[in-house]
Amino acid sequence: MEGGGLKGGCTAHAPLHTFEPLRRTALNRVFVVVYSCALFALLYRHAQMLLYSTTLLSFSMTLSLLISDLVLAFMWACGQAFRMRPIRRKEFPESLKRIMKEEDFPGLDVFICTADPHKEPPMNVVNTALSLMAYDYPTEKLSVYVSDDGGSALTLFAFMEAAKFAFHWLPFCREHNIMDRSPQVYFASNYHSWSPEIEKIKMMYENMKVKVEHIVDKGEISDEYITEDQQRQAFNKWTNGFTRIHHPTIIQVILDKSNDKDVSGHCLPNLIYVSRQKCNSSPHHFKAGALNVLLRVSAVMTNASIILTQDCDMYSNDPQTPLRVLCYLSDSAIQSKLAYIQFPQRFHGLNKNDIYASEYKRLFQVNPMGFDGLKGPNYVGSGCFFCRRALFGGPSASFPIEVPELSPNHVVDKPIKSQEILSLAHQVAGCNYENQTKWGSKCGFRYGSLVEDFYTGYRLQCEGWKGLFCHPERAAFLGDVPITLFDIINQCKRWCIGLCEVTFSKYNTLIFGSHSMGLLMGLSYSHYAFWPIWCVPVTLYSFLPQLALLNKVSIFPKLEALSKGGGMLKGCG
Ligand SMILES: O=c1ccn([C@@H]2O[C@H](COP(=O)(O)OP(=O)(O)O[C@H]3O[C@H](CO)[C@@H](O)[C@H](O)[C@H]3O)[C@@H](O)[C@H]2O)c(=O)[nH]1
Ligand SMILES: [Mn+2]
């Protein structure tokens, strides 16, 4: 990307970031050559066997072997692209202060997506939001937007409670310099010493938790919990005809940085609840649709130049994360083409040896380093900081957008709760707003695949944007893995369908991808896009040995046959 060796964005004294190639790269390249020769020999043998086969049985078995091994060889070849130039990066947030004052930090809009209060408990979503609101970042530059695709009053209620708790929690984190800023994680850990102050804030948290869990269990908010008129007005929007798939837009500014100060007098970040309009007649495009609504609503309200997209089950595990991001974004050498900075998805609650292999370490931690040495990692949906501009056209040309207020250059000069801002925000969150616009095709998060993250990152990189992989030792975010077999199979099915949608479109990673980004990037993306075809060799290989045994056919060469130089098998020949 930026040349070889140990390099980085340098100031006069210390670098903000460096990177170095991994040591085994040369060895990997030699291995690829040797192993490719072996693969060609194997495929040659299969082809020869096919030509010499005499019975239908031996023919079909050899053909199955040939197909399986062709698929395996193709997947292997794609995977090797990651090993051609893997790099490891390091950033030095402590050097940041020397070149940048806090007043000059860019704005940061955080997007959290949730879709179902029963599958994604509001208490978890609230913990994610609190951990992000408590970032070590100037609060007047920070806004947190919550997209509720479940359109649930329970989620809104949970956030109203969370806002009250934030008045105490944020100054508490700052004063005690706490690392675990998700209250649930902090109070579950037992390393902090007891003090009356900790006990007091823990009580507050427990009270909130009991209240929220109680209303979620009951499925409705009883009158006793609604204390303010403003709250009552908000909940009145849940009228009789309101369902999760058919309802009007609800936008609620829960915290407003220009008015709300925490108990120590510091301003609080904006906290905005958004449930976009849903109607049976127009497609909602799942998470990509939700993110595009947030992109527009946030443009109208705050229009920060950096956006963090976050799944509701992924809390922040390190309050310094945005400073790491600034180490890259403030480097003018890479700024102009940089679309996003991806952190790995890491998970908590796995047992030490991860016996169910839920960590997907290769997918989320190893392969992205390989991508990073080329044009950058794929976007994985959560833990990713975008430059807003990247979602509005290519690196050299952005196109005019239908409403000037949505443009990334627009400066918001009205209070967030003003009537003009609120009515425009409602308008851009409507379900028919995107008709006849470029949203989802050229602008914003891209539609057309169930894996909108993979597809969006891919399309951005095809346009010429670059990504960057940031993998600090302490996990920046920690999330949940699916824990039931049903959930895992469902996730797997969703990913496979989404990837097939990309593979069988005109944006095929092998053809379009290699053409736009070069062969290695095309192969790397194909390693994911073609992931569903693993099922071909896995299925064939699980039946072949039994069939061969039953029919007394041997499918692997015998040593003596090989030493005679023929390689033909008695049974199959
Ligand atoms: O209509 C929808 C569906 C989902 N979501 C949210 O999208 C996120 C991811 O959905 P989930 O069902 O948890 O999918 P996973 O397979 O666990 O997620 C992985 O795969 C997705 C699709 O590739 C990515 O979007 C995610 O970021 C990535 O973590 C969650 O926060 C949901 O609340 C919505 O907002 N609206
Ligand atoms: Mn998930």
PDB file of N, CA and C in Angstrom, residues 289-355:
ATOM      1  N   GLY A 289     -30.592  -1.039   4.471  1.00  0.00           N
ATOM      2  CA  GLY A 289     -31.620  -0.002   4.441  1.00  0.00           C
ATOM      3  C   GLY A 289     -31.599   0.820   5.718  1.00  0.00           C
ATOM      4  N   ALA A 290     -31.450   0.120   6.840  1.00  0.00           N
ATOM      5  CA  ALA A 290     -31.420   0.817   8.132  1.00  0.00           C
ATOM      6  C   ALA A 290     -30.213   1.758   8.199  1.00  0.00           C
ATOM      7  N   LEU A 291     -29.070   1.282   7.722  1.00  0.00           N
ATOM      8  CA  LEU A 291     -27.862   2.116   7.783  1.00  0.00           C
ATOM      9  C   LEU A 291     -27.991   3.340   6.876  1.00  0.00           C
ATOM     10  N   ASN A 292     -28.617   3.165   5.722  1.00  0.00           N
ATOM     11  CA  ASN A 292     -28.778   4.318   4.829  1.00  0.00           C
ATOM     12  C   ASN A 292     -29.701   5.374   5.438  1.00  0.00           C
ATOM     13  N   VAL A 293     -30.724   4.915   6.162  1.00  0.00           N
ATOM     14  CA  VAL A 293     -31.585   5.887   6.846  1.00  0.00           C
ATOM     15  C   VAL A 293     -30.764   6.637   7.894  1.00  0.00           C
ATOM     16  N   LEU A 294     -29.957   5.918   8.649  1.00  0.00           N
ATOM     17  CA  LEU A 294     -29.130   6.596   9.656  1.00  0.00           C
ATOM     18  C   LEU A 294     -28.154   7.566   8.990  1.00  0.00           C
ATOM     19  N   LEU A 295     -27.641   7.149   7.846  1.00  0.00           N
ATOM     20  CA  LEU A 295     -26.693   8.004   7.129  1.00  0.00           C
ATOM     21  C   LEU A 295     -27.357   9.348   6.783  1.00  0.00           C
ATOM     22  N   ARG A 296     -28.624   9.275   6.364  1.00  0.00           N
ATOM     23  CA  ARG A 296     -29.316  10.513   5.983  1.00  0.00           C
ATOM     24  C   ARG A 296     -29.768  11.310   7.211  1.00  0.00           C
ATOM     25  N   VAL A 297     -30.332  10.598   8.177  1.00  0.00           N
ATOM     26  CA  VAL A 297     -30.807  11.318   9.368  1.00  0.00           C
ATOM     27  C   VAL A 297     -29.622  12.003  10.062  1.00  0.00           C
ATOM     28  N   SER A 298     -28.490  11.302  10.145  1.00  0.00           N
ATOM     29  CA  SER A 298     -27.341  11.898  10.820  1.00  0.00           C
ATOM     30  C   SER A 298     -26.781  13.059  10.006  1.00  0.00           C
ATOM     31  N   ALA A 299     -26.884  12.957   8.675  1.00  0.00           N
ATOM     32  CA  ALA A 299     -26.402  14.066   7.840  1.00  0.00           C
ATOM     33  C   ALA A 299     -27.194  15.324   8.151  1.00  0.00           C
ATOM     34  N   VAL A 300     -28.505  15.163   8.304  1.00  0.00           N
ATOM     35  CA  VAL A 300     -29.360  16.307   8.587  1.00  0.00           C
ATOM     36  C   VAL A 300     -29.071  16.872   9.979  1.00  0.00           C
ATOM     37  N   MET A 301     -28.799  15.992  10.934  1.00  0.00           N
ATOM     38  CA  MET A 301     -28.687  16.446  12.325  1.00  0.00           C
ATOM     39  C   MET A 301     -27.284  16.868  12.747  1.00  0.00           C
ATOM     40  N   THR A 302     -26.264  16.085  12.381  1.00  0.00           N
ATOM     41  CA  THR A 302     -24.908  16.415  12.846  1.00  0.00           C
ATOM     42  C   THR A 302     -23.860  16.386  11.727  1.00  0.00           C
ATOM     43  N   ASN A 303     -24.047  15.493  10.762  1.00  0.00           N
ATOM     44  CA  ASN A 303     -23.143  15.380   9.606  1.00  0.00           C
ATOM     45  C   ASN A 303     -21.658  15.268   9.975  1.00  0.00           C
ATOM     46  N   ALA A 304     -21.327  14.420  10.929  1.00  0.00           N
ATOM     47  CA  ALA A 304     -19.922  14.231  11.290  1.00  0.00           C
ATOM     48  C   ALA A 304     -19.192  13.573  10.128  1.00  0.00           C
ATOM     49  N   SER A 305     -17.876  13.857  10.021  1.00  0.00           N
ATOM     50  CA  SER A 305     -17.159  13.315   8.857  1.00  0.00           C
ATOM     51  C   SER A 305     -16.727  11.872   9.080  1.00  0.00           C
ATOM     52  N   ILE A 306     -16.770  11.397  10.331  1.00  0.00           N
ATOM     53  CA  ILE A 306     -16.445   9.981  10.573  1.00  0.00           C
ATOM     54  C   ILE A 306     -17.687   9.271  11.084  1.00  0.00           C
ATOM     55  N   ILE A 307     -17.865   8.034  10.609  1.00  0.00           N
ATOM     56  CA  ILE A 307     -19.022   7.248  11.020  1.00  0.00           C
ATOM     57  C   ILE A 307     -18.535   5.896  11.520  1.00  0.00           C
ATOM     58  N   LEU A 308     -19.042   5.485  12.661  1.00  0.00           N
ATOM     59  CA  LEU A 308     -18.724   4.134  13.140  1.00  0.00           C
ATOM     60  C   LEU A 308     -19.981   3.296  13.037  1.00  0.00           C
ATOM     61  N   THR A 309     -19.930   2.151  12.326  1.00  0.00           N
ATOM     62  CA  THR A 309     -21.097   1.269  12.296  1.00  0.00           C
ATOM     63  C   THR A 309     -20.866   0.122  13.263  1.00  0.00           C
ATOM     64  N   GLN A 310     -21.911  -0.161  14.031  1.00  0.00           N
ATOM     65  CA  GLN A 310     -21.733  -1.117  15.111  1.00  0.00           C
ATOM     66  C   GLN A 310     -22.982  -1.990  15.248  1.00  0.00           C
ATOM     67  N   ASP A 311     -22.780  -3.312  15.387  1.00  0.00           N
ATOM     68  CA  ASP A 311     -23.911  -4.194  15.698  1.00  0.00           C
ATOM     69  C   ASP A 311     -24.259  -4.011  17.176  1.00  0.00           C
ATOM     70  N   CYS A 312     -25.546  -4.247  17.491  1.00  0.00           N
ATOM     71  CA  CYS A 312     -25.964  -3.957  18.862  1.00  0.00           C
ATOM     72  C   CYS A 312     -25.341  -4.902  19.884  1.00  0.00           C
ATOM     73  N   ASP A 313     -24.793  -6.033  19.420  1.00  0.00           N
ATOM     74  CA  ASP A 313     -24.219  -6.955  20.408  1.00  0.00           C
ATOM     75  C   ASP A 313     -22.704  -6.797  20.535  1.00  0.00           C
ATOM     76  N   MET A 314     -22.152  -5.719  19.989  1.00  0.00           N
ATOM     77  CA  MET A 314     -20.695  -5.535  20.033  1.00  0.00           C
ATOM     78  C   MET A 314     -20.356  -4.288  20.842  1.00  0.00           C
ATOM     79  N   TYR A 315     -19.941  -4.455  22.080  1.00  0.00           N
ATOM     80  CA  TYR A 315     -19.656  -3.275  22.899  1.00  0.00           C
ATOM     81  C   TYR A 315     -18.207  -2.846  22.738  1.00  0.00           C
ATOM     82  N   SER A 316     -17.935  -1.601  23.126  1.00  0.00           N
ATOM     83  CA  SER A 316     -16.562  -1.111  23.045  1.00  0.00           C
ATOM     84  C   SER A 316     -15.780  -1.631  24.240  1.00  0.00           C
ATOM     85  N   ASN A 317     -14.587  -2.132  23.957  1.00  0.00           N
ATOM     86  CA  ASN A 317     -13.753  -2.695  25.008  1.00  0.00           C
ATOM     87  C   ASN A 317     -12.540  -1.810  25.266  1.00  0.00           C
ATOM     88  N   ASP A 318     -12.445  -0.718  24.498  1.00  0.00           N
ATOM     89  CA  ASP A 318     -11.286   0.164  24.653  1.00  0.00           C
ATOM     90  C   ASP A 318     -11.692   1.603  24.318  1.00  0.00           C
ATOM     91  N   PRO A 319     -11.734   2.482  25.318  1.00  0.00           N
ATOM     92  CA  PRO A 319     -12.223   3.848  25.070  1.00  0.00           C
ATOM     93  C   PRO A 319     -11.316   4.668  24.159  1.00  0.00           C
ATOM     94  N   GLN A 320     -10.078   4.196  23.920  1.00  0.00           N
ATOM     95  CA  GLN A 320      -9.136   4.960  23.093  1.00  0.00           C
ATOM     96  C   GLN A 320      -9.266   4.664  21.600  1.00  0.00           C
ATOM     97  N   THR A 321     -10.179   3.772  21.252  1.00  0.00           N
ATOM     98  CA  THR A 321     -10.270   3.339  19.859  1.00  0.00           C
ATOM     99  C   THR A 321     -10.351   4.487  18.842  1.00  0.00           C
ATOM    100  N   PRO A 322     -11.209   5.516  19.060  1.00  0.00           N
ATOM    101  CA  PRO A 322     -11.278   6.574  18.036  1.00  0.00           C
ATOM    102  C   PRO A 322      -9.950   7.312  17.863  1.00  0.00           C
ATOM    103  N   LEU A 323      -9.126   7.328  18.917  1.00  0.00           N
ATOM    104  CA  LEU A 323      -7.831   8.017  18.789  1.00  0.00           C
ATOM    105  C   LEU A 323      -6.915   7.223  17.858  1.00  0.00           C
ATOM    106  N   ARG A 324      -7.018   5.903  17.936  1.00  0.00           N
ATOM    107  CA  ARG A 324      -6.248   5.068  16.999  1.00  0.00           C
ATOM    108  C   ARG A 324      -6.659   5.384  15.564  1.00  0.00           C
ATOM    109  N   VAL A 325      -7.963   5.558  15.392  1.00  0.00           N
ATOM    110  CA  VAL A 325      -8.478   5.849  14.050  1.00  0.00           C
ATOM    111  C   VAL A 325      -7.920   7.184  13.551  1.00  0.00           C
ATOM    112  N   LEU A 326      -7.868   8.157  14.457  1.00  0.00           N
ATOM    113  CA  LEU A 326      -7.347   9.482  14.055  1.00  0.00           C
ATOM    114  C   LEU A 326      -5.890   9.408  13.636  1.00  0.00           C
ATOM    115  N   CYS A 327      -5.135   8.470  14.192  1.00  0.00           N
ATOM    116  CA  CYS A 327      -3.727   8.324  13.789  1.00  0.00           C
ATOM    117  C   CYS A 327      -3.625   8.116  12.285  1.00  0.00           C
ATOM    118  N   TYR A 328      -4.601   7.416  11.718  1.00  0.00           N
ATOM    119  CA  TYR A 328      -4.581   7.187  10.275  1.00  0.00           C
ATOM    120  C   TYR A 328      -5.249   8.335   9.521  1.00  0.00           C
ATOM    121  N   LEU A 329      -6.384   8.776  10.064  1.00  0.00           N
ATOM    122  CA  LEU A 329      -7.147   9.779   9.325  1.00  0.00           C
ATOM    123  C   LEU A 329      -6.437  11.122   9.261  1.00  0.00           C
ATOM    124  N   SER A 330      -5.531  11.376  10.208  1.00  0.00           N
ATOM    125  CA  SER A 330      -4.846  12.669  10.176  1.00  0.00           C
ATOM    126  C   SER A 330      -3.571  12.599   9.341  1.00  0.00           C
ATOM    127  N   ASP A 331      -3.292  11.446   8.744  1.00  0.00           N
ATOM    128  CA  ASP A 331      -2.087  11.320   7.928  1.00  0.00           C
ATOM    129  C   ASP A 331      -2.410  11.678   6.479  1.00  0.00           C
ATOM    130  N   SER A 332      -1.882  12.814   6.040  1.00  0.00           N
ATOM    131  CA  SER A 332      -2.277  13.309   4.714  1.00  0.00           C
ATOM    132  C   SER A 332      -1.799  12.387   3.590  1.00  0.00           C
ATOM    133  N   ALA A 333      -0.819  11.523   3.878  1.00  0.00           N
ATOM    134  CA  ALA A 333      -0.303  10.660   2.807  1.00  0.00           C
ATOM    135  C   ALA A 333      -1.315   9.594   2.394  1.00  0.00           C
ATOM    136  N   ILE A 334      -2.186   9.185   3.301  1.00  0.00           N
ATOM    137  CA  ILE A 334      -3.113   8.112   2.945  1.00  0.00           C
ATOM    138  C   ILE A 334      -4.579   8.569   2.923  1.00  0.00           C
ATOM    139  N   GLN A 335      -4.796   9.773   3.459  1.00  0.00           N
ATOM    140  CA  GLN A 335      -6.145  10.307   3.637  1.00  0.00           C
ATOM    141  C   GLN A 335      -7.036  10.263   2.395  1.00  0.00           C
ATOM    142  N   SER A 336      -6.465  10.655   1.253  1.00  0.00           N
ATOM    143  CA  SER A 336      -7.332  10.971   0.112  1.00  0.00           C
ATOM    144  C   SER A 336      -8.093   9.767  -0.428  1.00  0.00           C
ATOM    145  N   LYS A 337      -7.542   8.560  -0.248  1.00  0.00           N
ATOM    146  CA  LYS A 337      -8.234   7.396  -0.811  1.00  0.00           C
ATOM    147  C   LYS A 337      -8.769   6.457   0.265  1.00  0.00           C
ATOM    148  N   LEU A 338      -8.641   6.869   1.513  1.00  0.00           N
ATOM    149  CA  LEU A 338      -9.009   5.964   2.600  1.00  0.00           C
ATOM    150  C   LEU A 338     -10.514   6.035   2.870  1.00  0.00           C
ATOM    151  N   ALA A 339     -11.214   4.897   2.663  1.00  0.00           N
ATOM    152  CA  ALA A 339     -12.665   4.886   2.867  1.00  0.00           C
ATOM    153  C   ALA A 339     -13.027   4.434   4.266  1.00  0.00           C
ATOM    154  N   TYR A 340     -12.319   3.430   4.789  1.00  0.00           N
ATOM    155  CA  TYR A 340     -12.705   2.914   6.109  1.00  0.00           C
ATOM    156  C   TYR A 340     -11.549   2.241   6.833  1.00  0.00           C
ATOM    157  N   ILE A 341     -11.704   2.187   8.143  1.00  0.00           N
ATOM    158  CA  ILE A 341     -10.727   1.500   8.992  1.00  0.00           C
ATOM    159  C   ILE A 341     -11.479   0.418   9.747  1.00  0.00           C
ATOM    160  N   GLN A 342     -11.130  -0.820   9.462  1.00  0.00           N
ATOM    161  CA  GLN A 342     -11.883  -1.940  10.018  1.00  0.00           C
ATOM    162  C   GLN A 342     -11.132  -2.540  11.210  1.00  0.00           C
ATOM    163  N   PHE A 343     -11.847  -2.741  12.305  1.00  0.00           N
ATOM    164  CA  PHE A 343     -11.296  -3.480  13.443  1.00  0.00           C
ATOM    165  C   PHE A 343     -11.838  -4.910  13.363  1.00  0.00           C
ATOM    166  N   PRO A 344     -11.082  -5.871  13.877  1.00  0.00           N
ATOM    167  CA  PRO A 344     -11.587  -7.249  13.791  1.00  0.00           C
ATOM    168  C   PRO A 344     -12.801  -7.459  14.682  1.00  0.00           C
ATOM    169  N   GLN A 345     -13.675  -8.368  14.277  1.00  0.00           N
ATOM    170  CA  GLN A 345     -14.762  -8.768  15.183  1.00  0.00           C
ATOM    171  C   GLN A 345     -14.163  -9.793  16.125  1.00  0.00           C
ATOM    172  N   ARG A 346     -14.182  -9.475  17.411  1.00  0.00           N
ATOM    173  CA  ARG A 346     -13.708 -10.468  18.395  1.00  0.00           C
ATOM    174  C   ARG A 346     -14.846 -10.724  19.365  1.00  0.00           C
ATOM    175  N   PHE A 347     -14.785 -11.866  20.013  1.00  0.00           N
ATOM    176  CA  PHE A 347     -15.949 -12.294  20.787  1.00  0.00           C
ATOM    177  C   PHE A 347     -15.585 -12.599  22.229  1.00  0.00           C
ATOM    178  N   HIS A 348     -16.546 -12.428  23.108  1.00  0.00           N
ATOM    179  CA  HIS A 348     -16.307 -12.761  24.515  1.00  0.00           C
ATOM    180  C   HIS A 348     -17.127 -13.990  24.868  1.00  0.00           C
ATOM    181  N   GLY A 349     -16.774 -14.586  25.974  1.00  0.00           N
ATOM    182  CA  GLY A 349     -17.559 -15.716  26.455  1.00  0.00           C
ATOM    183  C   GLY A 349     -17.254 -17.027  25.768  1.00  0.00           C
ATOM    184  N   LEU A 350     -16.183 -17.077  24.950  1.00  0.00           N
ATOM    185  CA  LEU A 350     -15.817 -18.365  24.337  1.00  0.00           C
ATOM    186  C   LEU A 350     -14.922 -19.115  25.319  1.00  0.00           C
ATOM    187  N   ASN A 351     -14.986 -20.442  25.281  1.00  0.00           N
ATOM    188  CA  ASN A 351     -14.052 -21.136  26.170  1.00  0.00           C
ATOM    189  C   ASN A 351     -12.649 -21.106  25.568  1.00  0.00           C
ATOM    190  N   LYS A 352     -11.667 -21.440  26.390  1.00  0.00           N
ATOM    191  CA  LYS A 352     -10.283 -21.131  26.024  1.00  0.00           C
ATOM    192  C   LYS A 352      -9.889 -21.743  24.673  1.00  0.00           C
ATOM    193  N   ASN A 353     -10.301 -22.963  24.433  1.00  0.00           N
ATOM    194  CA  ASN A 353      -9.892 -23.608  23.184  1.00  0.00           C
ATOM    195  C   ASN A 353     -10.901 -23.434  22.067  1.00  0.00           C
ATOM    196  N   ASP A 354     -11.960 -22.707  22.323  1.00  0.00           N
ATOM    197  CA  ASP A 354     -12.997 -22.433  21.321  1.00  0.00           C
ATOM    198  C   ASP A 354     -13.386 -23.713  20.573  1.00  0.00           C
ATOM    199  N   ILE A 355     -13.887 -24.697  21.321  1.00  0.00           N
ATOM    200  CA  ILE A 355     -14.103 -26.013  20.728  1.00  0.00           C
ATOM    201  C   ILE A 355     -15.169 -26.013  19.633  1.00  0.00           C
TER     202      ILE A 355
END
